[in-house]
PDB file of C-alpha atoms in Angstrom:
ATOM      1  CA  HIS B   1      -5.025  12.434   8.418  1.00  0.00           C
ATOM      2  CA  VAL B   2      -4.793  11.227  12.007  1.00  0.00           C
ATOM      3  CA  GLN B   3      -2.047   8.992  13.371  1.00  0.00           C
ATOM      4  CA  LEU B   4      -2.512   7.271  16.716  1.00  0.00           C
ATOM      5  CA  VAL B   5       0.406   5.823  18.658  1.00  0.00           C
ATOM      6  CA  GLU B   6      -0.078   3.700  21.762  1.00  0.00           C
ATOM      7  CA  SER B   7       2.476   3.182  24.503  1.00  0.00           C
ATOM      8  CA  GLY B   8       2.668   1.894  28.046  1.00  0.00           C
ATOM      9  CA  GLY B   9       2.066  -1.784  27.524  1.00  0.00           C
ATOM     10  CA  GLY B  10       4.162  -4.405  29.252  1.00  0.00           C
ATOM     11  CA  SER B  11       4.212  -7.528  31.363  1.00  0.00           C
ATOM     12  CA  VAL B  12       2.833  -7.532  34.887  1.00  0.00           C
ATOM     13  CA  GLN B  13       1.694 -10.051  37.429  1.00  0.00           C
ATOM     14  CA  ALA B  14      -1.943 -10.487  38.313  1.00  0.00           C
ATOM     15  CA  GLY B  15      -3.100  -7.691  40.567  1.00  0.00           C
ATOM     16  CA  GLY B  16      -0.693  -5.236  39.001  1.00  0.00           C
ATOM     17  CA  SER B  17      -1.334  -1.993  37.152  1.00  0.00           C
ATOM     18  CA  LEU B  18      -0.454  -0.404  33.845  1.00  0.00           C
ATOM     19  CA  ARG B  19      -1.173   2.942  32.262  1.00  0.00           C
ATOM     20  CA  LEU B  20      -1.615   3.059  28.526  1.00  0.00           C
ATOM     21  CA  SER B  21      -1.331   6.206  26.471  1.00  0.00           C
ATOM     22  CA  CYS B  22      -2.487   7.014  22.976  1.00  0.00           C
ATOM     23  CA  ALA B  23      -1.032  10.111  21.367  1.00  0.00           C
ATOM     24  CA  ALA B  24      -2.723  11.550  18.307  1.00  0.00           C
ATOM     25  CA  SER B  25      -0.962  13.406  15.548  1.00  0.00           C
ATOM     26  CA  VAL B  26      -3.396  15.336  13.410  1.00  0.00           C
ATOM     27  CA  TYR B  27      -2.308  16.255   9.904  1.00  0.00           C
ATOM     28  CA  ALA B  28      -5.545  17.790   8.682  1.00  0.00           C
ATOM     29  CA  SER B  29      -6.507  21.166  10.110  1.00  0.00           C
ATOM     30  CA  SER B  30     -10.157  20.267   9.623  1.00  0.00           C
ATOM     31  CA  TYR B  31      -9.920  17.396  12.123  1.00  0.00           C
ATOM     32  CA  ILE B  32     -10.673  18.723  15.591  1.00  0.00           C
ATOM     33  CA  TYR B  33      -9.611  15.967  17.990  1.00  0.00           C
ATOM     34  CA  SER B  34     -11.925  17.110  20.765  1.00  0.00           C
ATOM     35  CA  ALA B  35     -14.972  16.813  18.529  1.00  0.00           C
ATOM     36  CA  TYR B  36     -14.681  13.082  18.043  1.00  0.00           C
ATOM     37  CA  SER B  37     -15.143  10.036  20.211  1.00  0.00           C
ATOM     38  CA  VAL B  38     -12.144   7.975  21.224  1.00  0.00           C
ATOM     39  CA  GLY B  39     -11.906   4.486  22.583  1.00  0.00           C
ATOM     40  CA  TRP B  40      -9.842   1.476  23.546  1.00  0.00           C
ATOM     41  CA  PHE B  41     -10.243  -1.988  22.131  1.00  0.00           C
ATOM     42  CA  ARG B  42      -8.289  -5.165  22.803  1.00  0.00           C
ATOM     43  CA  GLN B  43      -7.636  -8.459  21.128  1.00  0.00           C
ATOM     44  CA  ALA B  44      -6.497 -11.590  22.906  1.00  0.00           C
ATOM     45  CA  PRO B  45      -4.654 -14.350  21.046  1.00  0.00           C
ATOM     46  CA  GLY B  46      -7.092 -16.440  19.044  1.00  0.00           C
ATOM     47  CA  LYS B  47     -10.015 -14.188  19.871  1.00  0.00           C
ATOM     48  CA  GLU B  48     -11.834 -11.400  18.121  1.00  0.00           C
ATOM     49  CA  ARG B  49     -11.207  -7.786  18.960  1.00  0.00           C
ATOM     50  CA  GLU B  50     -13.451  -6.506  21.760  1.00  0.00           C
ATOM     51  CA  TRP B  51     -14.411  -3.073  22.897  1.00  0.00           C
ATOM     52  CA  VAL B  52     -13.112  -1.856  26.268  1.00  0.00           C
ATOM     53  CA  VAL B  53     -14.157   1.765  26.752  1.00  0.00           C
ATOM     54  CA  SER B  54     -15.255   4.835  24.818  1.00  0.00           C
ATOM     55  CA  ILE B  55     -15.203   8.533  25.632  1.00  0.00           C
ATOM     56  CA  GLY B  56     -17.457  10.872  23.739  1.00  0.00           C
ATOM     57  CA  ALA B  57     -16.692  14.433  22.729  1.00  0.00           C
ATOM     58  CA  ASP B  58     -18.761  15.593  25.685  1.00  0.00           C
ATOM     59  CA  GLY B  59     -16.733  13.495  28.087  1.00  0.00           C
ATOM     60  CA  ARG B  60     -19.288  10.770  28.580  1.00  0.00           C
ATOM     61  CA  THR B  61     -17.413   7.547  29.293  1.00  0.00           C
ATOM     62  CA  ILE B  62     -18.830   4.079  28.789  1.00  0.00           C
ATOM     63  CA  TYR B  63     -17.042   0.933  29.923  1.00  0.00           C
ATOM     64  CA  ALA B  64     -17.474  -2.687  28.938  1.00  0.00           C
ATOM     65  CA  VAL B  65     -19.011  -4.780  31.683  1.00  0.00           C
ATOM     66  CA  PHE B  66     -15.866  -6.835  32.191  1.00  0.00           C
ATOM     67  CA  VAL B  67     -13.932  -3.725  33.244  1.00  0.00           C
ATOM     68  CA  LYS B  68     -15.780  -3.803  36.589  1.00  0.00           C
ATOM     69  CA  ARG B  69     -14.360  -0.468  37.736  1.00  0.00           C
ATOM     70  CA  ARG B  70     -10.791  -1.712  37.347  1.00  0.00           C
ATOM     71  CA  PHE B  71      -9.981   0.611  34.449  1.00  0.00           C
ATOM     72  CA  ILE B  72     -10.237   4.392  34.179  1.00  0.00           C
ATOM     73  CA  ALA B  73     -10.130   6.093  30.795  1.00  0.00           C
ATOM     74  CA  THR B  74      -9.445   9.788  30.388  1.00  0.00           C
ATOM     75  CA  ARG B  75      -8.733  12.101  27.508  1.00  0.00           C
ATOM     76  CA  ASP B  76      -6.640  15.252  27.379  1.00  0.00           C
ATOM     77  CA  ASN B  77      -7.869  17.225  24.406  1.00  0.00           C
ATOM     78  CA  ALA B  78      -5.186  19.869  24.733  1.00  0.00           C
ATOM     79  CA  GLU B  79      -2.501  17.198  24.419  1.00  0.00           C
ATOM     80  CA  LYS B  80      -4.579  15.074  22.038  1.00  0.00           C
ATOM     81  CA  THR B  81      -3.901  12.080  24.224  1.00  0.00           C
ATOM     82  CA  LEU B  82      -6.078   9.263  25.482  1.00  0.00           C
ATOM     83  CA  TYR B  83      -5.195   7.300  28.593  1.00  0.00           C
ATOM     84  CA  LEU B  84      -6.229   3.997  30.110  1.00  0.00           C
ATOM     85  CA  GLN B  85      -5.304   3.383  33.736  1.00  0.00           C
ATOM     86  CA  MET B  86      -5.647  -0.318  34.410  1.00  0.00           C
ATOM     87  CA  SER B  87      -5.498  -1.825  37.878  1.00  0.00           C
ATOM     88  CA  SER B  88      -6.265  -5.199  39.462  1.00  0.00           C
ATOM     89  CA  LEU B  89      -5.182  -6.806  36.217  1.00  0.00           C
ATOM     90  CA  ILE B  90      -6.021 -10.437  35.628  1.00  0.00           C
ATOM     91  CA  PRO B  91      -4.597 -12.904  33.089  1.00  0.00           C
ATOM     92  CA  GLU B  92      -7.774 -12.525  31.011  1.00  0.00           C
ATOM     93  CA  ASP B  93      -6.752  -8.926  30.357  1.00  0.00           C
ATOM     94  CA  THR B  94      -3.823 -10.145  28.280  1.00  0.00           C
ATOM     95  CA  GLY B  95      -3.895  -8.965  24.689  1.00  0.00           C
ATOM     96  CA  MET B  96      -3.032  -6.259  22.229  1.00  0.00           C
ATOM     97  CA  TYR B  97      -4.637  -2.973  23.162  1.00  0.00           C
ATOM     98  CA  TYR B  98      -5.623  -0.547  20.422  1.00  0.00           C
ATOM     99  CA  CYS B  99      -6.820   3.012  20.635  1.00  0.00           C
ATOM    100  CA  ALA B 100      -9.136   4.479  18.040  1.00  0.00           C
ATOM    101  CA  SER B 101     -10.935   7.657  17.124  1.00  0.00           C
ATOM    102  CA  THR B 102     -14.016   8.232  15.052  1.00  0.00           C
ATOM    103  CA  GLY B 103     -14.004  10.078  11.759  1.00  0.00           C
ATOM    104  CA  ALA B 104     -17.452  11.539  12.198  1.00  0.00           C
ATOM    105  CA  VAL B 105     -19.339  13.323  14.921  1.00  0.00           C
ATOM    106  CA  TYR B 106     -22.117  11.315  16.542  1.00  0.00           C
ATOM    107  CA  ASN B 107     -24.809  12.258  19.054  1.00  0.00           C
ATOM    108  CA  PHE B 108     -24.061   9.085  20.960  1.00  0.00           C
ATOM    109  CA  VAL B 109     -20.903   7.389  22.225  1.00  0.00           C
ATOM    110  CA  PRO B 110     -19.951   4.607  19.811  1.00  0.00           C
ATOM    111  CA  THR B 111     -19.004   1.271  21.318  1.00  0.00           C
ATOM    112  CA  VAL B 112     -18.722  -0.674  18.076  1.00  0.00           C
ATOM    113  CA  ALA B 113     -15.453  -0.824  16.169  1.00  0.00           C
ATOM    114  CA  GLY B 114     -17.118  -0.011  12.865  1.00  0.00           C
ATOM    115  CA  TYR B 115     -17.702   3.580  13.958  1.00  0.00           C
ATOM    116  CA  TYR B 116     -13.985   4.160  14.468  1.00  0.00           C
ATOM    117  CA  LEU B 117     -11.942   5.319  11.519  1.00  0.00           C
ATOM    118  CA  ASN B 118      -8.467   5.847  12.916  1.00  0.00           C
ATOM    119  CA  TRP B 119      -6.533   3.116  14.712  1.00  0.00           C
ATOM    120  CA  GLY B 120      -3.178   2.808  16.382  1.00  0.00           C
ATOM    121  CA  GLN B 121      -0.770  -0.067  15.887  1.00  0.00           C
ATOM    122  CA  GLY B 122      -1.440  -1.479  19.347  1.00  0.00           C
ATOM    123  CA  THR B 123       0.511  -2.049  22.529  1.00  0.00           C
ATOM    124  CA  GLN B 124       0.879  -5.478  24.121  1.00  0.00           C
ATOM    125  CA  VAL B 125      -0.338  -6.157  27.646  1.00  0.00           C
ATOM    126  CA  THR B 126       0.590  -9.450  29.275  1.00  0.00           C
ATOM    127  CA  VAL B 127      -0.678 -10.425  32.704  1.00  0.00           C
ATOM    128  CA  SER B 128       0.772 -13.507  34.330  1.00  0.00           C
ATOM    129  CA  SER B 129      -0.800 -15.470  37.154  1.00  0.00           C
TER     130      SER B 129
END
């Protein structure tokens, strides 16, 4: 009952920036986007998917250690859109980036993929050295 669509990926050189967006289309009136946590995950070629950042319903934002203040995640509940501003990109940031939203309300900010019910199709980010 929720469709997520990512955009904004592309190819950049190391040190460059990209802004990813994740637009949610909600088809069930019972699903209140603002009530659920949202997050970004990524998967590099040949590697497992890893968590990048999560934003709780209360706005609390938790980043993976490797982000090192290079990324800023925000959510616009009115537009039902999640953003990821990435700067100082390095080749290790290359991968498919997925946005996700939970299907239940938690009293903590989930950082594990298993808590997320709805997933987008991904947008590719390629950083060259």
